[in-house]
Amino acid sequence: MPSHIRSLRTNIQTLTEKISEHRICFDSNVPIISGNGNWQYSITVPNETNVFLKNNLSYREIYDSMVASRFFNLKMIDGALINLQYLFENEDIIKHRLSFYPSPYLIEYQNNSELYLRDDTDEEYLQANEQNVVFPIRFDYDIKTLGSNHPISHLTLGRYKDCRIPVSAALTPFHFLSFVIENFYSIEFKNFVPCDRSCYSQSILDFEAEKLHINLPIYN
Amino acid sequence: MIEVIKGSLNKQISADKLKKALDDYGFTGYLYFGEPILPTENSLIIVDALLITKEKGLLIFNLVENEDIEDYKKLQDEYANRMRSKLLNHDEFIVKRELQVEINVLTFAPFFSSADLPESDDFYKICNEESLNSHLESIQIPNVEVWNENKYYEKLLSAIQSMSSIKTNKKRKSFNDSSLKGSKLKTIEDTIATLDFEQNRAVIETTASIQRIRGLAGSGKTIVLALKAARLHLLNPEWKIAITFSTRSLKEQFKRLITNYCMRHQQEPNWENIHVVQAWGASGNQDQYGLYYAFCKEHDLKYYNLSEAKSKFGYEKAFAAVCENALKGMTKSKPLYDVILIDEAQDFSLHFLKLCYELLDQPKRLVYAYDELQNLSNMSLPSPEEIFGKDVQFDTTDPSQDIVLKVCYRNSRPILTTAHSLGFGIYRNNNEKIGTGLVQMFEHDKLWTDIGYEVLDGDLIGGTDVSLGRSKSSSPEFLENHSKLDDLILFKEFETIMDQNQWVADEVEKNLNEEGLLPNDIIIINPNPLTTYDSVSPIRKILIEKGIRAHIVGVGSSPVDSFFLDGQSVACSGIYRAKGNEAAMIYVINAQDCFRADYSNNLAQIRNRLFTAITRSKAWVRVVGIGNEMEYLMEEYSKIKNNNFLLNFKYPTNDQLKHLKLINRDMSPKEKEKIEKVRGGLSILIDELKNNKIQIEDFEEEQIEELLFILTSKRGE
């Protein structure tokens, strides 16, 4: 197995431990590597399901199913689920799915941290209410889409089916996790210091870059 | 002497006659009415009466209340066959594949004259009050020596009791090494597995009115309540039954216990008729159903959800206020349930309890259970008359209405007395102002004996020395005999938080890898609610690095969450969520936060947290922390040890009691805020004066005089 796949898995594990150290991660799973014999290796968590592909299910059902089967890398203080899955063929990354699935049952940590940080807060006060907007996001990378209209690396917001905001390259675990912490758990970001300067090479096409898109940091 | 346990049976008259008749014999044993419930191929039969005595063994009665003798032979066959089936499940009665205890069956028909009674033959026996005697005589235990040697009487009792209980034990490996913690734990669990007599009675006996079940934490109230509900459901499948509770995580526990009990009787619970529901509830899917919501809907009243309630009535008393509001608005009572069972009643406002009362049809079958000692200084709840009104018929001397579960099955004597000592401040250094080191005390001294303490010396009279200890019956020895004292309870101080965290993680690793414990045998508890997540996260991180799964208990965000998750992960929790849960090994971290009061909480509350944390333990507890305060706490503990886990102290005088009550009174957040502000202002004043930033001359002479006067005179009081 190519060594960089092993080190990517270790990278995810290290980041998991780092985030766990600082109060906002309540549960996690150890990432594993599984090979399918065709020189393909995936980094995922045990109990992988494809439930989030099922469009006929409600968001609640998908969320419940992921929690029940423990299909997540990180489960946050407000119930949000973070998943990181990577697929490699030999040396190259061919696919990733990095998702942030907030809980449909609870209010967000970012807007209500004082309520969350006391463990004697009555559960009733953390229940989702009319102020809530539950909004999953996913960063997908799929080399197979080359040649179609879809950007290889893209961001999907909510459950809008053709939402594919072009992204300049594949995301490293650090890109994704620091993005999530900085934007959805902002007060914790100061604790999240690892500075990882790795990145994947650009995959965005010129015409895609002329639209509104997301530029990942490029380190030289 | 025969102890009688009356389950529900509608053959009251013949039951009474039987009881009276049997009283004369001087047997030693138990007489059950309406118990056990035995599954048949397609349904259930309920045994009219069951007599288990040392002298006669097992005797089942079929009672005939009226003129219709029915097909008594067929019924006797049913009883005997089903009972045989049940007993064959117990290996202790079987030798060479044969049942070693006789199953005697007798039909008792007190309204038949001797002339009208059918002829008894060797097999099918029927009698009335006159002929009862000769039939009893004819029942003999075949071999009395074998009977006594094998303790068949005790085993029968145990078997019958287990029929109204359930095995809740986890599957554990058997260990060859009995010194391993895992092995010791298995023994403890197996010993507790059967309900004791009091618990048994609490499950079986029902009244057509209020029933109150109280006891210490760990006395089995939740299980008793669950079994009771399940039993009522089996016996009355058309009844609407609701069971409610304060801690969300209990929902799953109740559902599981009820399902287990029903399945043991080969029935599936019908969740249409037995509702395991939370108190508040919201509109939406089935899962959000709650009693308050149902009440509002049924009585056409405005339903307040949490945010509405908060804004209208304030955060603190939101639920109490909406219940009160709903009760006021009710014009005509529209009952929804035949039985309501409430667990953790001390966590609910009285208005909610009243609301449940109103949801019941006549007769008002309300069963409520609560921790007698939730709040160390007061009676947890007022009397039923005070809660529900004078019309309610409640007889505290009737053991079927007022049940006290005295035996604590969770905490051993050393652990419980340690928790009580620290909670009450029994060995705390004297506060010279008040003349006692106590933090809090019961208002009613009777509570001590209610919760299983004996007065060994002295008296519970103000100013007198007294010595209290747990009686052997209320604190079973098997809970403490398995390990050395220093292994049962360990207090340890560390230089730094990091040292503490590393030690805890290392110990947990040992527990799991070397000592045969399972992840859900361990809970790590942090007492201070403001620091829980910051404190447990680093420990969790070390555990993950060691490859051990650990999780922080947070809000039950979806129906599948529960305290222990899938059982393969070590739970880290604060006090609030740990309440109601238990585990064999408890780590109380940052115990230094439990020594002294802080500005927003009084000392009683602080010590209560320590009490709650320690009493989660089924076997072993480790109390750890850092700094001076941890040292002082350890000093207090060593006094407890040196006193042999007896509570030896001077009982407080009435004045002292009053003082304790005052400084530990419940304060509203507004009051607390005010006190904080004023304290803050006072600090600033003192500072500024000390540093000459303000001068005394800056104040008016009159003000200073007034202040001096108030300070000196109030202090003298």
XYZ file of N, CA, C and O in Angstrom, chain A residues 20-121:
408
model
N -10.730 16.279 19.502
C -11.340 15.668 20.682
C -10.834 16.271 21.971
O -11.504 16.233 22.987
N -9.629 16.829 21.908
C -9.036 17.348 23.135
C -9.755 18.588 23.652
O -9.654 18.953 24.813
N -10.476 19.253 22.731
C -11.030 20.544 23.100
C -12.528 20.625 23.135
O -13.133 21.401 22.416
N -13.161 19.835 23.917
C -14.542 19.950 24.358
C -15.658 19.938 23.335
O -16.807 19.823 23.694
N -15.408 20.064 22.059
C -16.559 20.103 21.170
C -16.824 18.798 20.439
O -17.810 18.675 19.733
N -15.951 17.816 20.632
C -16.206 16.543 19.978
C -16.611 15.527 21.037
O -15.871 15.297 21.986
N -17.777 14.959 20.887
C -18.265 14.063 21.923
C -18.075 12.585 21.613
O -18.153 11.749 22.497
N -17.856 12.298 20.338
C -17.715 10.884 20.003
C -16.999 10.820 18.666
O -17.094 11.747 17.853
N -16.286 9.747 18.429
C -15.561 9.655 17.164
C -15.308 8.206 16.803
O -15.498 7.308 17.625
N -14.897 7.991 15.583
C -14.514 6.658 15.135
C -13.121 6.699 14.554
O -12.704 7.707 13.982
N -12.416 5.594 14.670
C -11.064 5.517 14.142
C -11.134 5.255 12.646
O -11.824 4.335 12.199
N -10.437 6.051 11.837
C -10.488 5.809 10.388
C -9.753 4.520 10.037
O -8.774 4.150 10.686
N -10.264 3.843 9.018
C -9.635 2.591 8.588
C -9.364 2.628 7.096
O -9.964 3.410 6.356
N -8.436 1.790 6.684
C -8.155 1.679 5.256
C -8.703 0.339 4.788
O -8.465 -0.681 5.428
N -9.454 0.348 3.719
C -9.838 -0.954 3.164
C -9.508 -1.007 1.681
O -9.698 -0.031 0.955
N -8.968 -2.127 1.291
C -8.601 -2.272 -0.119
C -9.614 -3.162 -0.823
O -10.195 -4.035 -0.196
N -9.862 -2.928 -2.084
C -10.810 -3.789 -2.776
C -10.123 -4.721 -3.767
O -10.744 -5.332 -4.592
N -8.811 -4.775 -3.657
C -8.095 -5.736 -4.502
C -7.774 -5.224 -5.895
O -6.993 -5.804 -6.616
N -8.378 -4.103 -6.263
C -8.121 -3.570 -7.602
C -7.205 -2.374 -7.545
O -7.395 -1.408 -8.277
N -6.256 -2.432 -6.653
C -5.359 -1.302 -6.403
C -6.125 -0.095 -5.905
O -5.629 1.011 -5.976
N -7.325 -0.328 -5.439
C -8.063 0.804 -4.884
C -8.102 0.698 -3.367
O -8.352 -0.373 -2.820
N -7.869 1.812 -2.744
C -7.912 1.842 -1.283
C -8.824 2.946 -0.833
O -8.741 4.063 -1.345
N -9.663 2.644 0.114
C -10.492 3.735 0.629
C -10.177 3.968 2.095
O -9.881 3.042 2.839
N -10.188 5.212 2.436
C -10.058 5.581 3.847
C -11.443 6.009 4.295
O -12.022 6.922 3.718
N -11.949 5.323 5.296
C -13.303 5.620 5.741
C -13.408 5.221 7.206
O -12.394 5.078 7.878
N -14.609 5.079 7.687
C -14.800 4.567 9.050
C -15.523 3.229 8.949
O -16.155 2.948 7.933
N -15.447 2.433 10.004
C -16.185 1.179 9.987
C -17.672 1.468 9.836
O -18.114 2.573 10.100
N -18.452 0.497 9.447
C -19.907 0.666 9.309
C -20.281 1.707 8.276
O -21.228 2.460 8.468
N -19.532 1.730 7.211
C -19.893 2.668 6.166
C -21.226 2.268 5.560
O -21.501 1.091 5.333
N -22.074 3.235 5.349
C -23.334 2.950 4.655
C -23.458 3.937 3.518
O -22.735 4.916 3.461
N -24.405 3.706 2.649
C -24.617 4.681 1.592
C -25.957 5.388 1.783
O -26.590 5.805 0.827
N -26.325 5.492 3.025
C -27.664 6.021 3.309
C -27.859 7.444 2.798
O -28.949 7.831 2.409
N -26.748 8.213 2.779
C -26.971 9.601 2.373
C -27.166 9.738 0.867
O -27.436 10.812 0.366
N -27.033 8.608 0.164
C -27.321 8.669 -1.263
C -28.809 8.520 -1.520
O -29.289 8.785 -2.607
N -29.531 8.060 -0.483
C -30.936 7.753 -0.702
C -31.766 9.024 -0.682
O -32.059 9.577 0.373
N -32.135 9.507 -1.821
C -32.832 10.782 -1.893
C -34.264 10.745 -1.406
O -34.858 11.773 -1.136
N -34.840 9.556 -1.315
C -36.234 9.486 -0.897
C -36.386 9.549 0.617
O -37.477 9.716 1.130
N -35.269 9.418 1.334
C -35.368 9.474 2.779
C -35.365 10.918 3.268
O -34.748 11.777 2.650
N -36.004 11.162 4.391
C -35.972 12.503 4.958
C -34.594 12.727 5.573
O -33.858 11.780 5.854
N -34.274 13.986 5.792
C -32.977 14.281 6.403
C -32.856 13.617 7.771
O -31.826 13.070 8.138
N -33.968 13.665 8.533
C -33.960 13.036 9.839
C -33.623 11.554 9.755
O -32.856 11.025 10.539
N -34.245 10.906 8.768
C -34.006 9.470 8.639
C -32.552 9.192 8.304
O -31.940 8.262 8.831
N -31.997 10.012 7.420
C -30.591 9.814 7.067
C -29.713 10.042 8.286
O -28.838 9.245 8.617
N -29.967 11.144 8.984
C -29.176 11.457 10.173
C -29.280 10.334 11.199
O -28.285 9.859 11.727
N -30.508 9.906 11.500
C -30.717 8.838 12.488
C -29.970 7.579 12.101
O -29.376 6.907 12.935
N -30.032 7.272 10.803
C -29.372 6.059 10.346
C -27.868 6.157 10.531
O -27.211 5.205 10.952
N -27.308 7.315 10.239
C -25.864 7.476 10.412
C -25.474 7.374 11.886
O -24.461 6.772 12.231
N -26.271 7.949 12.753
C -25.959 7.871 14.180
C -26.082 6.437 14.663
O -25.221 5.918 15.364
N -27.165 5.788 14.260
C -27.406 4.415 14.728
C -26.308 3.465 14.297
O -25.884 2.601 15.050
N -25.824 3.620 13.062
C -24.778 2.703 12.623
C -23.384 3.245 12.905
O -22.383 2.647 12.545
N -23.303 4.348 13.588
C -22.035 4.967 13.933
C -21.217 5.299 12.694
O -20.002 5.104 12.644
N -21.876 5.774 11.674
C -21.176 6.112 10.458
C -20.798 7.588 10.479
O -21.507 8.451 9.967
N -19.709 7.897 11.165
C -19.203 9.270 11.214
C -17.766 9.220 11.713
O -17.359 8.273 12.388
N -17.014 10.244 11.369
C -15.669 10.366 11.954
C -15.759 11.088 13.285
O -15.100 10.722 14.250
N -16.554 12.152 13.290
C -16.678 12.959 14.497
C -18.144 13.257 14.751
O -18.883 13.595 13.826
N -18.551 13.169 16.010
C -19.890 13.623 16.383
C -19.672 14.772 17.347
O -19.037 14.619 18.373
N -20.218 15.933 16.983
C -19.890 17.127 17.729
C -20.836 17.378 18.888
O -21.851 16.696 19.049
N -20.509 18.409 19.657
C -21.269 18.728 20.861
C -22.732 19.014 20.564
O -23.609 18.740 21.382
N -23.015 19.540 19.360
C -24.403 19.830 19.019
C -24.981 18.761 18.092
O -25.938 19.002 17.377
N -24.369 17.597 18.105
C -24.927 16.483 17.355
C -24.507 16.415 15.903
O -24.858 15.480 15.199
N -23.779 17.429 15.416
C -23.404 17.425 14.002
C -22.447 16.274 13.699
O -21.603 15.924 14.514
N -22.594 15.710 12.503
C -21.749 14.582 12.103
C -20.780 15.034 11.026
O -21.163 15.684 10.063
N -19.511 14.685 11.230
C -18.501 15.014 10.229
C -17.945 13.715 9.663
O -17.544 12.833 10.417
N -17.957 13.630 8.334
C -17.443 12.424 7.674
C -16.333 12.761 6.702
O -16.438 13.743 5.964
N -15.291 11.942 6.708
C -14.224 12.096 5.730
C -13.983 10.751 5.063
O -13.629 9.788 5.715
N -14.214 10.716 3.755
C -13.942 9.475 3.014
C -13.103 9.785 1.791
O -13.388 10.734 1.059
N -12.092 8.986 1.612
C -11.191 9.164 0.471
C -11.049 7.844 -0.276
O -11.028 6.775 0.339
N -10.941 7.944 -1.606
C -10.701 6.742 -2.395
C -9.478 6.955 -3.271
O -9.363 7.974 -3.963
N -8.563 6.020 -3.219
C -7.321 6.127 -3.995
C -7.199 4.974 -4.958
O -7.645 3.858 -4.686
N -6.585 5.263 -6.101
C -6.185 4.171 -6.974
C -4.687 4.302 -7.140
O -4.201 5.312 -7.658
N -3.981 3.285 -6.701
C -2.522 3.387 -6.620
C -2.129 4.626 -5.837
O -2.462 4.764 -4.685
N -1.446 5.519 -6.501
C -0.951 6.691 -5.779
C -1.956 7.817 -5.728
O -1.837 8.738 -4.947
N -2.946 7.745 -6.669
C -3.727 8.964 -6.906
C -5.070 8.973 -6.217
O -5.766 7.972 -6.122
N -5.431 10.175 -5.789
C -6.762 10.324 -5.216
C -7.762 10.346 -6.350
O -7.595 11.076 -7.323
N -8.772 9.510 -6.267
C -9.768 9.550 -7.327
C -11.121 10.032 -6.834
O -11.984 10.417 -7.616
N -11.319 9.988 -5.504
C -12.633 10.402 -5.000
C -12.500 10.859 -3.562
O -11.683 10.335 -2.808
N -13.302 11.870 -3.207
C -13.480 12.082 -1.755
C -14.871 12.608 -1.476
O -15.560 13.134 -2.353
N -15.296 12.345 -0.282
C -16.576 12.875 0.162
C -16.351 13.371 1.585
O -16.022 12.588 2.471
N -16.467 14.669 1.750
C -16.244 15.266 3.068
C -17.529 15.977 3.444
O -17.932 16.911 2.766
N -18.187 15.505 4.476
C -19.515 16.078 4.744
C -19.675 16.569 6.169
O -19.055 16.059 7.106
N -20.535 17.548 6.305
C -20.904 18.111 7.601
C -22.419 18.034 7.687
O -23.116 18.723 6.941
N -22.935 17.192 8.557
C -24.370 16.975 8.680
C -24.828 17.409 10.061
O -24.681 16.680 11.034
N -25.390 18.610 10.168
C -25.841 19.063 11.481
C -27.037 18.252 11.968
O -27.739 17.652 11.172
N -27.248 18.263 13.265
C -28.368 17.511 13.825
C -29.688 18.216 13.557
O -29.788 19.421 13.747
N -30.695 17.497 13.112
C -32.004 18.123 12.913
C -32.743 18.324 14.224
O -33.799 18.957 14.248
N -32.160 17.821 15.325
C -32.891 17.855 16.587
C -32.437 18.963 17.517
O -33.144 19.313 18.450
N -31.225 19.473 17.273
C -30.635 20.402 18.231
C -30.273 21.735 17.599
O -30.012 21.818 16.406
N -30.224 22.754 18.448
C -29.786 24.083 17.960
C -28.273 24.086 17.786
O -27.583 23.240 18.312
N -27.787 25.080 17.007
C -26.354 25.072 16.680
C -25.512 25.518 17.860
O -25.874 26.411 18.609
N -24.356 24.933 17.972
C -23.415 25.309 19.018
C -22.962 26.748 18.854
O -22.905 27.520 19.808
N -22.653 27.115 17.630
C -22.050 28.428 17.391
C -22.919 29.564 17.918
O -22.415 30.557 18.431
N -24.233 29.417 17.762
C -25.128 30.485 18.183
C -25.573 30.365 19.630
O -26.267 31.224 20.143
N -25.210 29.268 20.271
C -25.767 28.983 21.603
C -24.730 28.365 22.525
O -25.054 27.499 23.325
N -23.492 28.810 22.393
C -22.446 28.063 23.096
C -22.623 28.078 24.606
O -22.336 27.083 25.270
N -23.110 29.202 25.181
C -23.248 29.223 26.645
C -24.203 28.149 27.122
O -24.001 27.543 28.180
N -25.261 27.909 26.352
C -26.200 26.866 26.748
C -25.541 25.497 26.695
O -25.757 24.649 27.545
N -24.723 25.283 25.656
C -24.100 23.981 25.490
C -23.018 23.706 26.507
O -22.800 22.579 26.906
N -22.290 24.754 26.921
C -21.100 24.491 27.725
C -21.397 24.219 29.185
O -20.517 23.854 29.935
N -22.669 24.383 29.601
C -23.016 23.962 30.950
C -23.649 22.594 30.813
O -24.639 22.458 30.099
N -23.103 21.594 31.504
C -23.727 20.289 31.285
C -24.996 20.107 32.088
O -25.640 19.074 32.007
N -25.400 21.125 32.847
C -26.664 20.986 33.560
C -27.804 21.711 32.850
O -28.864 21.911 33.413
N -27.563 22.098 31.604
C -28.641 22.710 30.838
C -29.683 21.650 30.514
O -29.358 20.577 30.045
